[in-house]
Amino acid sequence: MRQLTELDIYILKQEFPQLSLTEDPDIERYFEFRSLNRQAEALRLYNTKLIHRYPDNKMRVQLMTYYRKRDYRFHILLTDSLVQLADRTVVQVKKVIIFFADTIAPLKRAKVYTIIKVCEKVINAISPNRFAAISFTEKYTRYAEKLKYHAADMRQAADIIRMYITDTLSSVREYREEQDRKNVQEKTRRALHKEKASVVDFSKIVFTKEQVASITIPSSIIRIEDKVLAYTMKYWNRYADGAFENILLLYSRKYGTNHYAIFHAVKVGRVRNWKDEELLHAVLANVAQGYYYSISGDLYLQRAWKQLKLNLDPSSPPSQVKGLPVPAVKKAKAVKRSKKQTEKAVVQKTNKAEKETVSTRKKKETKKNVQVNSVSVSGAAMPSPSAKRVLQKNTATAPESSKSTKPVSAASIPESGKTAQEQTVAEKASASVQIYPINEPKGLPASIAETVKKVTGKSYGVYRDLFFKEVRSAIRTILQHSTVQKLSFFGSEQNNAENIIYQFLETNYDNPYQQWQGSKEQADVFEQGFRIDSLEPIIRLWAKENL
């Protein structure tokens, strides 16, 4: 029978301060509960303390039997059980010392991130109270010195934990001070940026009489249905005019009116091709500003709109800029076309040339030449002085142009007689009033990442996370202006299209051979009711909103 050593007694007293070396008060209390018929408390004491203190079932039963019989062998068996408990405790203490010696002691104080990561993990495992970890490590330092087991490593680990918690570790302290300085600078920068943020003072905005007249309707119109008709007529052909929309928004914000809400209802109805009654009801909801319905008023609204709609000019789209001069330069050039060029233009436009005889083909060519010449002469009959100068210049350069062998197709002749320069000016003017990018078929230079670099002007790709975090907003905005059919109010077409485009961007972000046009995803988006010819407008809108 081995006796308890001084080291065993020291460790048992440290780990179990209430433990007695000559008797066990828990066993005595267990039998007292049994004698008082407090079986539940006796069972709880047995399961929580006695089983863990004496894990050997045979020894525990025999020990309790000796105690109940007042047998002298109880003290001998109790000493043996305490020796086994001391041995198990020493083994556990050595495992903890090994953990600190292998995990904390080898840390280099220059590696700040490693120290923070490891120390935080160990401290959280010891106790929620951070300062309790200091006493814990010092206790195991004393155990290591008593056991003479990795005493130096345990002392070093305890010093690192203590300095980390008390913030006396120089490298960690400097790192934290640097982080605090950065946070203070960032807060100061945000505060200054917030103060410098421009705020529109609507009271200083002045509108001209023409602008007010283009926005408002006469005050003599009192009936609600008449107001609906007047606003619809006024905004009908200007729904795609971005400059007018911005002016209208500022007017509504300054005076607190609902003109912009009425304009937006007309715009959405025209973009999504709503029925007339749906568009009128949307405008009515904004004009009335509350629940309003009248059967006679509804009939009057629909009948009057049918009559008024006949007077609207559907010839030119609203986005086209009107009022540009239309000189007859192209018509004058048509006179100087050679017979050979006219014959090639006729051959390109017909698909039945092989089935016709030679005589029929010559008749058609002669008839086409007569028509072109007649149109050119009638267009240049009354030229302006500037047009005369252009005609003289073209006449002087006619021999050179007649030598050209390049075929000119009939499709290259503008329908309205406008020059290519005028058409370019009109296209630029119409594009300048667009709020959002137009869906033009533009081929991506390489991958989505390269397009992001081109749009942002950066030669390195650092926007991937930011791009996929905020690009859904740009996708939704572009989809709202790319509808090709009316969408159901509770439908999920827009969400489906948004997910398809986002998945394509994420999958092909670094793919240099990706091609959106003609892809299955583009067809799926079109089936949902949206036409997206290019992904570059989405990327440009994202860059405009987030950079």
mmCIF file of N, CA, C and O in Angstrom, residues 178-269:
data_model
loop_
_atom_site.group_PDB
_atom_site.id
_atom_site.type_symbol
_atom_site.label_atom_id
_atom_site.label_comp_id
_atom_site.label_asym_id
_atom_site.label_seq_id
_atom_site.Cartn_x
_atom_site.Cartn_y
_atom_site.Cartn_z
ATOM 1 N N GLU A 178 -1.957 51.662 -33.052
ATOM 2 C CA GLU A 178 -2.049 52.000 -34.480
ATOM 3 C C GLU A 178 -3.467 51.818 -35.006
ATOM 4 O O GLU A 178 -3.979 52.656 -35.762
ATOM 5 N N GLN A 179 -4.116 50.731 -34.588
ATOM 6 C CA GLN A 179 -5.503 50.513 -35.009
ATOM 7 C C GLN A 179 -6.427 51.598 -34.455
ATOM 8 O O GLN A 179 -7.334 52.065 -35.153
ATOM 9 N N ASP A 180 -6.185 52.028 -33.216
ATOM 10 C CA ASP A 180 -7.002 53.100 -32.645
ATOM 11 C C ASP A 180 -6.815 54.400 -33.418
ATOM 12 O O ASP A 180 -7.778 55.134 -33.670
ATOM 13 N N ARG A 181 -5.563 54.693 -33.800
ATOM 14 C CA ARG A 181 -5.323 55.904 -34.578
ATOM 15 C C ARG A 181 -6.030 55.853 -35.933
ATOM 16 O O ARG A 181 -6.620 56.845 -36.381
ATOM 17 N N LYS A 182 -5.981 54.694 -36.559
ATOM 18 C CA LYS A 182 -6.665 54.554 -37.851
ATOM 19 C C LYS A 182 -8.173 54.727 -37.700
ATOM 20 O O LYS A 182 -8.823 55.354 -38.542
ATOM 21 N N ASN A 183 -8.726 54.162 -36.636
ATOM 22 C CA ASN A 183 -10.172 54.306 -36.427
ATOM 23 C C ASN A 183 -10.558 55.760 -36.185
ATOM 24 O O ASN A 183 -11.577 56.237 -36.692
ATOM 25 N N VAL A 184 -9.719 56.469 -35.394
ATOM 26 C CA VAL A 184 -10.007 57.887 -35.144
ATOM 27 C C VAL A 184 -9.914 58.697 -36.431
ATOM 28 O O VAL A 184 -10.756 59.567 -36.714
ATOM 29 N N GLN A 185 -8.901 58.415 -37.252
ATOM 30 C CA GLN A 185 -8.764 59.127 -38.522
ATOM 31 C C GLN A 185 -9.932 58.842 -39.453
ATOM 32 O O GLN A 185 -10.418 59.736 -40.148
ATOM 33 N N GLU A 186 -10.384 57.586 -39.475
ATOM 34 C CA GLU A 186 -11.510 57.238 -40.336
ATOM 35 C C GLU A 186 -12.788 57.944 -39.870
ATOM 36 O O GLU A 186 -13.557 58.449 -40.696
ATOM 37 N N LYS A 187 -13.009 57.988 -38.567
ATOM 38 C CA LYS A 187 -14.185 58.699 -38.055
ATOM 39 C C LYS A 187 -14.108 60.187 -38.378
ATOM 40 O O LYS A 187 -15.116 60.809 -38.754
ATOM 41 N N THR A 188 -12.906 60.773 -38.242
ATOM 42 C CA THR A 188 -12.751 62.199 -38.568
ATOM 43 C C THR A 188 -12.994 62.455 -40.042
ATOM 44 O O THR A 188 -13.638 63.440 -40.425
ATOM 45 N N ARG A 189 -12.472 61.554 -40.882
ATOM 46 C CA ARG A 189 -12.666 61.717 -42.326
ATOM 47 C C ARG A 189 -14.135 61.626 -42.699
ATOM 48 O O ARG A 189 -14.643 62.407 -43.519
ATOM 49 N N ARG A 190 -14.846 60.670 -42.095
ATOM 50 C CA ARG A 190 -16.269 60.536 -42.390
ATOM 51 C C ARG A 190 -17.058 61.753 -41.914
ATOM 52 O O ARG A 190 -17.995 62.197 -42.584
ATOM 53 N N ALA A 191 -16.678 62.282 -40.755
ATOM 54 C CA ALA A 191 -17.377 63.467 -40.255
ATOM 55 C C ALA A 191 -17.160 64.665 -41.168
ATOM 56 O O ALA A 191 -18.094 65.410 -41.480
ATOM 57 N N LEU A 192 -15.904 64.845 -41.647
ATOM 58 C CA LEU A 192 -15.633 65.954 -42.568
ATOM 59 C C LEU A 192 -16.343 65.766 -43.888
ATOM 60 O O LEU A 192 -16.876 66.718 -44.475
ATOM 61 N N HIS A 193 -16.355 64.517 -44.356
ATOM 62 C CA HIS A 193 -17.047 64.246 -45.619
ATOM 63 C C HIS A 193 -18.546 64.494 -45.497
ATOM 64 O O HIS A 193 -19.186 64.990 -46.424
ATOM 65 N N LYS A 194 -19.085 64.154 -44.333
ATOM 66 C CA LYS A 194 -20.512 64.389 -44.117
ATOM 67 C C LYS A 194 -20.823 65.876 -44.063
ATOM 68 O O LYS A 194 -21.862 66.330 -44.541
ATOM 69 N N GLU A 195 -19.897 66.643 -43.452
ATOM 70 C CA GLU A 195 -20.121 68.086 -43.383
ATOM 71 C C GLU A 195 -20.003 68.741 -44.752
ATOM 72 O O GLU A 195 -20.719 69.695 -45.056
ATOM 73 N N LYS A 196 -19.077 68.204 -45.576
ATOM 74 C CA LYS A 196 -18.873 68.786 -46.894
ATOM 75 C C LYS A 196 -19.869 68.285 -47.931
ATOM 76 O O LYS A 196 -19.847 68.743 -49.071
ATOM 77 N N ALA A 197 -20.661 67.327 -47.556
ATOM 78 C CA ALA A 197 -21.615 66.774 -48.524
ATOM 79 C C ALA A 197 -22.564 67.879 -48.998
ATOM 80 O O ALA A 197 -23.109 68.637 -48.207
ATOM 81 N N SER A 198 -22.700 67.935 -50.300
ATOM 82 C CA SER A 198 -23.530 69.000 -50.879
ATOM 83 C C SER A 198 -25.002 68.690 -50.655
ATOM 84 O O SER A 198 -25.461 67.582 -50.894
ATOM 85 N N VAL A 199 -25.718 69.689 -50.196
ATOM 86 C CA VAL A 199 -27.153 69.576 -49.973
ATOM 87 C C VAL A 199 -27.842 70.592 -50.871
ATOM 88 O O VAL A 199 -27.486 71.773 -50.878
ATOM 89 N N VAL A 200 -28.800 70.133 -51.654
ATOM 90 C CA VAL A 200 -29.489 71.010 -52.593
ATOM 91 C C VAL A 200 -30.438 71.917 -51.820
ATOM 92 O O VAL A 200 -31.289 71.444 -51.059
ATOM 93 N N ASP A 201 -30.288 73.197 -52.019
ATOM 94 C CA ASP A 201 -31.190 74.183 -51.416
ATOM 95 C C ASP A 201 -32.259 74.495 -52.461
ATOM 96 O O ASP A 201 -32.038 75.290 -53.386
ATOM 97 N N PHE A 202 -33.423 73.881 -52.303
ATOM 98 C CA PHE A 202 -34.475 74.038 -53.305
ATOM 99 C C PHE A 202 -35.012 75.467 -53.353
ATOM 100 O O PHE A 202 -35.562 75.881 -54.371
ATOM 101 N N SER A 203 -34.845 76.205 -52.269
ATOM 102 C CA SER A 203 -35.371 77.572 -52.264
ATOM 103 C C SER A 203 -34.605 78.483 -53.219
ATOM 104 O O SER A 203 -35.122 79.524 -53.632
ATOM 105 N N LYS A 204 -33.374 78.104 -53.583
ATOM 106 C CA LYS A 204 -32.581 78.934 -54.473
ATOM 107 C C LYS A 204 -32.785 78.575 -55.946
ATOM 108 O O LYS A 204 -32.185 79.213 -56.817
ATOM 109 N N ILE A 205 -33.561 77.549 -56.225
ATOM 110 C CA ILE A 205 -33.810 77.155 -57.614
ATOM 111 C C ILE A 205 -34.877 78.061 -58.203
ATOM 112 O O ILE A 205 -35.928 78.276 -57.597
ATOM 113 N N VAL A 206 -34.608 78.593 -59.375
ATOM 114 C CA VAL A 206 -35.543 79.491 -60.063
ATOM 115 C C VAL A 206 -35.938 78.850 -61.388
ATOM 116 O O VAL A 206 -35.063 78.418 -62.154
ATOM 117 N N PHE A 207 -37.223 78.777 -61.649
ATOM 118 C CA PHE A 207 -37.745 78.197 -62.880
ATOM 119 C C PHE A 207 -38.243 79.317 -63.790
ATOM 120 O O PHE A 207 -38.849 80.304 -63.334
ATOM 121 N N THR A 208 -38.003 79.154 -65.081
ATOM 122 C CA THR A 208 -38.493 80.128 -66.058
ATOM 123 C C THR A 208 -39.983 79.912 -66.307
ATOM 124 O O THR A 208 -40.554 78.879 -65.939
ATOM 125 N N LYS A 209 -40.571 80.896 -66.965
ATOM 126 C CA LYS A 209 -41.997 80.782 -67.283
ATOM 127 C C LYS A 209 -42.247 79.618 -68.236
ATOM 128 O O LYS A 209 -43.277 78.934 -68.129
ATOM 129 N N GLU A 210 -41.336 79.413 -69.181
ATOM 130 C CA GLU A 210 -41.517 78.296 -70.122
ATOM 131 C C GLU A 210 -41.461 76.951 -69.395
ATOM 132 O O GLU A 210 -42.238 76.028 -69.708
ATOM 133 N N GLN A 211 -40.541 76.828 -68.437
ATOM 134 C CA GLN A 211 -40.447 75.569 -67.693
ATOM 135 C C GLN A 211 -41.690 75.325 -66.848
ATOM 136 O O GLN A 211 -42.206 74.208 -66.787
ATOM 137 N N VAL A 212 -42.188 76.369 -66.198
ATOM 138 C CA VAL A 212 -43.401 76.213 -65.386
ATOM 139 C C VAL A 212 -44.579 75.861 -66.272
ATOM 140 O O VAL A 212 -45.418 75.008 -65.934
ATOM 141 N N ALA A 213 -44.655 76.485 -67.457
ATOM 142 C CA ALA A 213 -45.764 76.177 -68.369
ATOM 143 C C ALA A 213 -45.690 74.749 -68.884
ATOM 144 O O ALA A 213 -46.729 74.111 -69.113
ATOM 145 N N SER A 214 -44.465 74.215 -69.069
ATOM 146 C CA SER A 214 -44.333 72.832 -69.543
ATOM 147 C C SER A 214 -44.643 71.811 -68.461
ATOM 148 O O SER A 214 -44.897 70.641 -68.764
ATOM 149 N N ILE A 215 -44.657 72.245 -67.200
ATOM 150 C CA ILE A 215 -44.908 71.318 -66.088
ATOM 151 C C ILE A 215 -46.360 71.358 -65.635
ATOM 152 O O ILE A 215 -46.985 70.321 -65.422
ATOM 153 N N THR A 216 -46.910 72.530 -65.482
ATOM 154 C CA THR A 216 -48.240 72.687 -64.890
ATOM 155 C C THR A 216 -49.316 72.745 -65.965
ATOM 156 O O THR A 216 -49.031 72.874 -67.162
ATOM 157 N N ILE A 217 -50.564 72.667 -65.524
ATOM 158 C CA ILE A 217 -51.723 72.798 -66.400
ATOM 159 C C ILE A 217 -52.490 74.057 -65.985
ATOM 160 O O ILE A 217 -52.292 74.564 -64.874
ATOM 161 N N PRO A 218 -53.346 74.585 -66.835
ATOM 162 C CA PRO A 218 -54.088 75.809 -66.478
ATOM 163 C C PRO A 218 -54.922 75.611 -65.211
ATOM 164 O O PRO A 218 -55.484 74.545 -64.964
ATOM 165 N N SER A 219 -54.995 76.658 -64.405
ATOM 166 C CA SER A 219 -55.760 76.592 -63.153
ATOM 167 C C SER A 219 -57.263 76.552 -63.393
ATOM 168 O O SER A 219 -58.030 76.262 -62.468
ATOM 169 N N SER A 220 -57.692 76.840 -64.630
ATOM 170 C CA SER A 220 -59.122 76.801 -64.932
ATOM 171 C C SER A 220 -59.666 75.386 -65.003
ATOM 172 O O SER A 220 -60.876 75.180 -64.973
ATOM 173 N N ILE A 221 -58.798 74.402 -65.106
ATOM 174 C CA ILE A 221 -59.220 72.994 -65.142
ATOM 175 C C ILE A 221 -59.468 72.549 -63.703
ATOM 176 O O ILE A 221 -58.535 72.483 -62.893
ATOM 177 N N ILE A 222 -60.702 72.242 -63.383
ATOM 178 C CA ILE A 222 -61.079 71.922 -62.008
ATOM 179 C C ILE A 222 -61.443 70.451 -61.860
ATOM 180 O O ILE A 222 -61.059 69.806 -60.878
ATOM 181 N N ARG A 223 -62.172 69.905 -62.802
ATOM 182 C CA ARG A 223 -62.633 68.519 -62.690
ATOM 183 C C ARG A 223 -61.442 67.561 -62.678
ATOM 184 O O ARG A 223 -60.458 67.747 -63.408
ATOM 185 N N ILE A 224 -61.525 66.537 -61.824
ATOM 186 C CA ILE A 224 -60.411 65.606 -61.665
ATOM 187 C C ILE A 224 -60.136 64.870 -62.965
ATOM 188 O O ILE A 224 -58.973 64.689 -63.366
ATOM 189 N N GLU A 225 -61.188 64.410 -63.664
ATOM 190 C CA GLU A 225 -60.987 63.694 -64.914
ATOM 191 C C GLU A 225 -60.316 64.579 -65.949
ATOM 192 O O GLU A 225 -59.449 64.114 -66.724
ATOM 193 N N ASP A 226 -60.686 65.862 -65.987
ATOM 194 C CA ASP A 226 -60.049 66.781 -66.926
ATOM 195 C C ASP A 226 -58.578 66.992 -66.578
ATOM 196 O O ASP A 226 -57.731 67.129 -67.472
ATOM 197 N N LYS A 227 -58.254 67.036 -65.288
ATOM 198 C CA LYS A 227 -56.849 67.150 -64.889
ATOM 199 C C LYS A 227 -56.047 65.934 -65.333
ATOM 200 O O LYS A 227 -54.903 66.064 -65.795
ATOM 201 N N VAL A 228 -56.649 64.748 -65.193
ATOM 202 C CA VAL A 228 -55.969 63.523 -65.621
ATOM 203 C C VAL A 228 -55.670 63.583 -67.108
ATOM 204 O O VAL A 228 -54.565 63.263 -67.569
ATOM 205 N N LEU A 229 -56.661 63.982 -67.883
ATOM 206 C CA LEU A 229 -56.466 64.074 -69.330
ATOM 207 C C LEU A 229 -55.409 65.120 -69.669
ATOM 208 O O LEU A 229 -54.567 64.914 -70.566
ATOM 209 N N ALA A 230 -55.439 66.270 -68.986
ATOM 210 C CA ALA A 230 -54.489 67.334 -69.283
ATOM 211 C C ALA A 230 -53.053 66.907 -68.968
ATOM 212 O O ALA A 230 -52.140 67.129 -69.779
ATOM 213 N N TYR A 231 -52.840 66.295 -67.810
ATOM 214 C CA TYR A 231 -51.493 65.846 -67.459
ATOM 215 C C TYR A 231 -51.007 64.737 -68.392
ATOM 216 O O TYR A 231 -49.833 64.708 -68.790
ATOM 217 N N THR A 232 -51.896 63.834 -68.736
ATOM 218 C CA THR A 232 -51.499 62.742 -69.625
ATOM 219 C C THR A 232 -51.102 63.282 -70.991
ATOM 220 O O THR A 232 -50.105 62.848 -71.580
ATOM 221 N N MET A 233 -51.875 64.208 -71.521
ATOM 222 C CA MET A 233 -51.535 64.812 -72.810
ATOM 223 C C MET A 233 -50.216 65.582 -72.726
ATOM 224 O O MET A 233 -49.392 65.539 -73.651
ATOM 225 N N LYS A 234 -49.979 66.283 -71.634
ATOM 226 C CA LYS A 234 -48.786 67.114 -71.505
ATOM 227 C C LYS A 234 -47.521 66.268 -71.399
ATOM 228 O O LYS A 234 -46.461 66.640 -71.932
ATOM 229 N N TYR A 235 -47.596 65.130 -70.686
ATOM 230 C CA TYR A 235 -46.412 64.303 -70.454
ATOM 231 C C TYR A 235 -46.306 63.129 -71.412
ATOM 232 O O TYR A 235 -45.349 62.351 -71.310
ATOM 233 N N TRP A 236 -47.246 62.964 -72.318
ATOM 234 C CA TRP A 236 -47.308 61.752 -73.147
ATOM 235 C C TRP A 236 -46.042 61.592 -73.996
ATOM 236 O O TRP A 236 -45.447 60.518 -74.049
ATOM 237 N N ASN A 237 -45.627 62.624 -74.687
ATOM 238 C CA ASN A 237 -44.493 62.525 -75.603
ATOM 239 C C ASN A 237 -43.165 62.910 -74.962
ATOM 240 O O ASN A 237 -42.159 63.012 -75.659
ATOM 241 N N ARG A 238 -43.143 63.122 -73.644
ATOM 242 C CA ARG A 238 -41.907 63.536 -72.986
ATOM 243 C C ARG A 238 -41.472 62.544 -71.909
ATOM 244 O O ARG A 238 -40.683 62.877 -71.028
ATOM 245 N N TYR A 239 -42.005 61.328 -71.973
ATOM 246 C CA TYR A 239 -41.708 60.361 -70.909
ATOM 247 C C TYR A 239 -40.251 59.913 -70.924
ATOM 248 O O TYR A 239 -39.727 59.454 -69.903
ATOM 249 N N ALA A 240 -39.557 60.015 -72.090
ATOM 250 C CA ALA A 240 -38.157 59.592 -72.172
ATOM 251 C C ALA A 240 -37.193 60.764 -72.160
ATOM 252 O O ALA A 240 -36.002 60.580 -72.400
ATOM 253 N N ASP A 241 -37.685 61.961 -71.871
ATOM 254 C CA ASP A 241 -36.839 63.155 -71.827
ATOM 255 C C ASP A 241 -36.236 63.272 -70.425
ATOM 256 O O ASP A 241 -36.898 63.681 -69.473
ATOM 257 N N GLY A 242 -34.971 62.896 -70.301
ATOM 258 C CA GLY A 242 -34.328 62.895 -68.981
ATOM 259 C C GLY A 242 -34.167 64.279 -68.392
ATOM 260 O O GLY A 242 -34.322 64.482 -67.185
ATOM 261 N N ALA A 243 -33.837 65.277 -69.242
ATOM 262 C CA ALA A 243 -33.674 66.640 -68.742
ATOM 263 C C ALA A 243 -34.992 67.187 -68.195
ATOM 264 O O ALA A 243 -35.032 67.818 -67.124
ATOM 265 N N PHE A 244 -36.085 66.938 -68.915
ATOM 266 C CA PHE A 244 -37.389 67.388 -68.445
ATOM 267 C C PHE A 244 -37.775 66.683 -67.147
ATOM 268 O O PHE A 244 -38.353 67.288 -66.238
ATOM 269 N N GLU A 245 -37.445 65.419 -67.027
ATOM 270 C CA GLU A 245 -37.758 64.673 -65.804
ATOM 271 C C GLU A 245 -37.016 65.252 -64.602
ATOM 272 O O GLU A 245 -37.578 65.382 -63.512
ATOM 273 N N ASN A 246 -35.747 65.637 -64.805
ATOM 274 C CA ASN A 246 -34.987 66.225 -63.698
ATOM 275 C C ASN A 246 -35.570 67.576 -63.276
ATOM 276 O O ASN A 246 -35.671 67.880 -62.077
ATOM 277 N N ILE A 247 -35.946 68.399 -64.259
ATOM 278 C CA ILE A 247 -36.561 69.693 -63.933
ATOM 279 C C ILE A 247 -37.870 69.484 -63.176
ATOM 280 O O ILE A 247 -38.169 70.176 -62.190
ATOM 281 N N LEU A 248 -38.642 68.516 -63.615
ATOM 282 C CA LEU A 248 -39.923 68.243 -62.982
ATOM 283 C C LEU A 248 -39.731 67.751 -61.543
ATOM 284 O O LEU A 248 -40.494 68.103 -60.639
ATOM 285 N N LEU A 249 -38.689 66.952 -61.342
ATOM 286 C CA LEU A 249 -38.401 66.463 -59.985
ATOM 287 C C LEU A 249 -38.029 67.624 -59.058
ATOM 288 O O LEU A 249 -38.499 67.697 -57.915
ATOM 289 N N LEU A 250 -37.186 68.520 -59.530
ATOM 290 C CA LEU A 250 -36.805 69.670 -58.715
ATOM 291 C C LEU A 250 -38.013 70.561 -58.414
ATOM 292 O O LEU A 250 -38.151 71.080 -57.293
ATOM 293 N N TYR A 251 -38.885 70.734 -59.396
ATOM 294 C CA TYR A 251 -40.087 71.546 -59.178
ATOM 295 C C TYR A 251 -40.977 70.922 -58.102
ATOM 296 O O TYR A 251 -41.496 71.617 -57.217
ATOM 297 N N SER A 252 -41.145 69.608 -58.172
ATOM 298 C CA SER A 252 -41.985 68.924 -57.179
ATOM 299 C C SER A 252 -41.378 68.991 -55.791
ATOM 300 O O SER A 252 -42.094 69.153 -54.795
ATOM 301 N N ARG A 253 -40.052 68.884 -55.712
ATOM 302 C CA ARG A 253 -39.394 68.953 -54.407
ATOM 303 C C ARG A 253 -39.475 70.368 -53.825
ATOM 304 O O ARG A 253 -39.633 70.532 -52.610
ATOM 305 N N LYS A 254 -39.331 71.366 -54.649
ATOM 306 C CA LYS A 254 -39.335 72.738 -54.143
ATOM 307 C C LYS A 254 -40.714 73.137 -53.632
ATOM 308 O O LYS A 254 -40.836 73.702 -52.529
ATOM 309 N N TYR A 255 -41.755 72.855 -54.409
ATOM 310 C CA TYR A 255 -43.097 73.313 -54.058
ATOM 311 C C TYR A 255 -43.950 72.234 -53.384
ATOM 312 O O TYR A 255 -45.099 72.501 -53.041
ATOM 313 N N GLY A 256 -43.414 71.037 -53.225
ATOM 314 C CA GLY A 256 -44.152 69.973 -52.544
ATOM 315 C C GLY A 256 -45.376 69.501 -53.303
ATOM 316 O O GLY A 256 -46.397 69.169 -52.688
ATOM 317 N N THR A 257 -45.286 69.458 -54.622
ATOM 318 C CA THR A 257 -46.408 69.006 -55.455
ATOM 319 C C THR A 257 -46.196 67.557 -55.864
ATOM 320 O O THR A 257 -45.154 66.947 -55.606
ATOM 321 N N ASN A 258 -47.198 67.008 -56.543
ATOM 322 C CA ASN A 258 -47.140 65.607 -56.991
ATOM 323 C C ASN A 258 -46.961 65.513 -58.496
ATOM 324 O O ASN A 258 -47.368 64.520 -59.116
ATOM 325 N N HIS A 259 -46.389 66.536 -59.118
ATOM 326 C CA HIS A 259 -46.198 66.502 -60.565
ATOM 327 C C HIS A 259 -45.252 65.377 -60.984
ATOM 328 O O HIS A 259 -45.473 64.718 -61.999
ATOM 329 N N TYR A 260 -44.215 65.150 -60.191
ATOM 330 C CA TYR A 260 -43.274 64.086 -60.568
ATOM 331 C C TYR A 260 -43.932 62.714 -60.448
ATOM 332 O O TYR A 260 -43.662 61.825 -61.262
ATOM 333 N N ALA A 261 -44.775 62.514 -59.443
ATOM 334 C CA ALA A 261 -45.468 61.227 -59.304
ATOM 335 C C ALA A 261 -46.394 60.992 -60.500
ATOM 336 O O ALA A 261 -46.502 59.861 -61.009
ATOM 337 N N ILE A 262 -47.048 62.047 -60.971
ATOM 338 C CA ILE A 262 -47.912 61.903 -62.156
ATOM 339 C C ILE A 262 -47.068 61.573 -63.383
ATOM 340 O O ILE A 262 -47.408 60.685 -64.173
ATOM 341 N N PHE A 263 -45.948 62.278 -63.541
ATOM 342 C CA PHE A 263 -45.065 62.003 -64.672
ATOM 343 C C PHE A 263 -44.526 60.576 -64.615
ATOM 344 O O PHE A 263 -44.442 59.887 -65.643
ATOM 345 N N HIS A 264 -44.165 60.137 -63.441
ATOM 346 C CA HIS A 264 -43.629 58.771 -63.296
ATOM 347 C C HIS A 264 -44.689 57.727 -63.664
ATOM 348 O O HIS A 264 -44.366 56.693 -64.256
ATOM 349 N N ALA A 265 -45.943 57.977 -63.310
ATOM 350 C CA ALA A 265 -47.010 57.040 -63.683
ATOM 351 C C ALA A 265 -47.139 56.965 -65.198
ATOM 352 O O ALA A 265 -47.285 55.864 -65.777
ATOM 353 N N VAL A 266 -47.069 58.117 -65.887
ATOM 354 C CA VAL A 266 -47.138 58.112 -67.351
ATOM 355 C C VAL A 266 -45.927 57.401 -67.937
ATOM 356 O O VAL A 266 -46.046 56.609 -68.892
ATOM 357 N N LYS A 267 -44.766 57.647 -67.379
ATOM 358 C CA LYS A 267 -43.542 57.028 -67.895
ATOM 359 C C LYS A 267 -43.567 55.512 -67.760
ATOM 360 O O LYS A 267 -43.263 54.781 -68.712
ATOM 361 N N VAL A 268 -43.942 55.041 -66.591
ATOM 362 C CA VAL A 268 -43.987 53.585 -66.374
ATOM 363 C C VAL A 268 -45.020 52.947 -67.292
ATOM 364 O O VAL A 268 -44.791 51.874 -67.872
ATOM 365 N N GLY A 269 -46.156 53.593 -67.453
ATOM 366 C CA GLY A 269 -47.179 53.038 -68.331
ATOM 367 C C GLY A 269 -46.737 52.957 -69.771
ATOM 368 O O GLY A 269 -47.013 51.972 -70.471
#
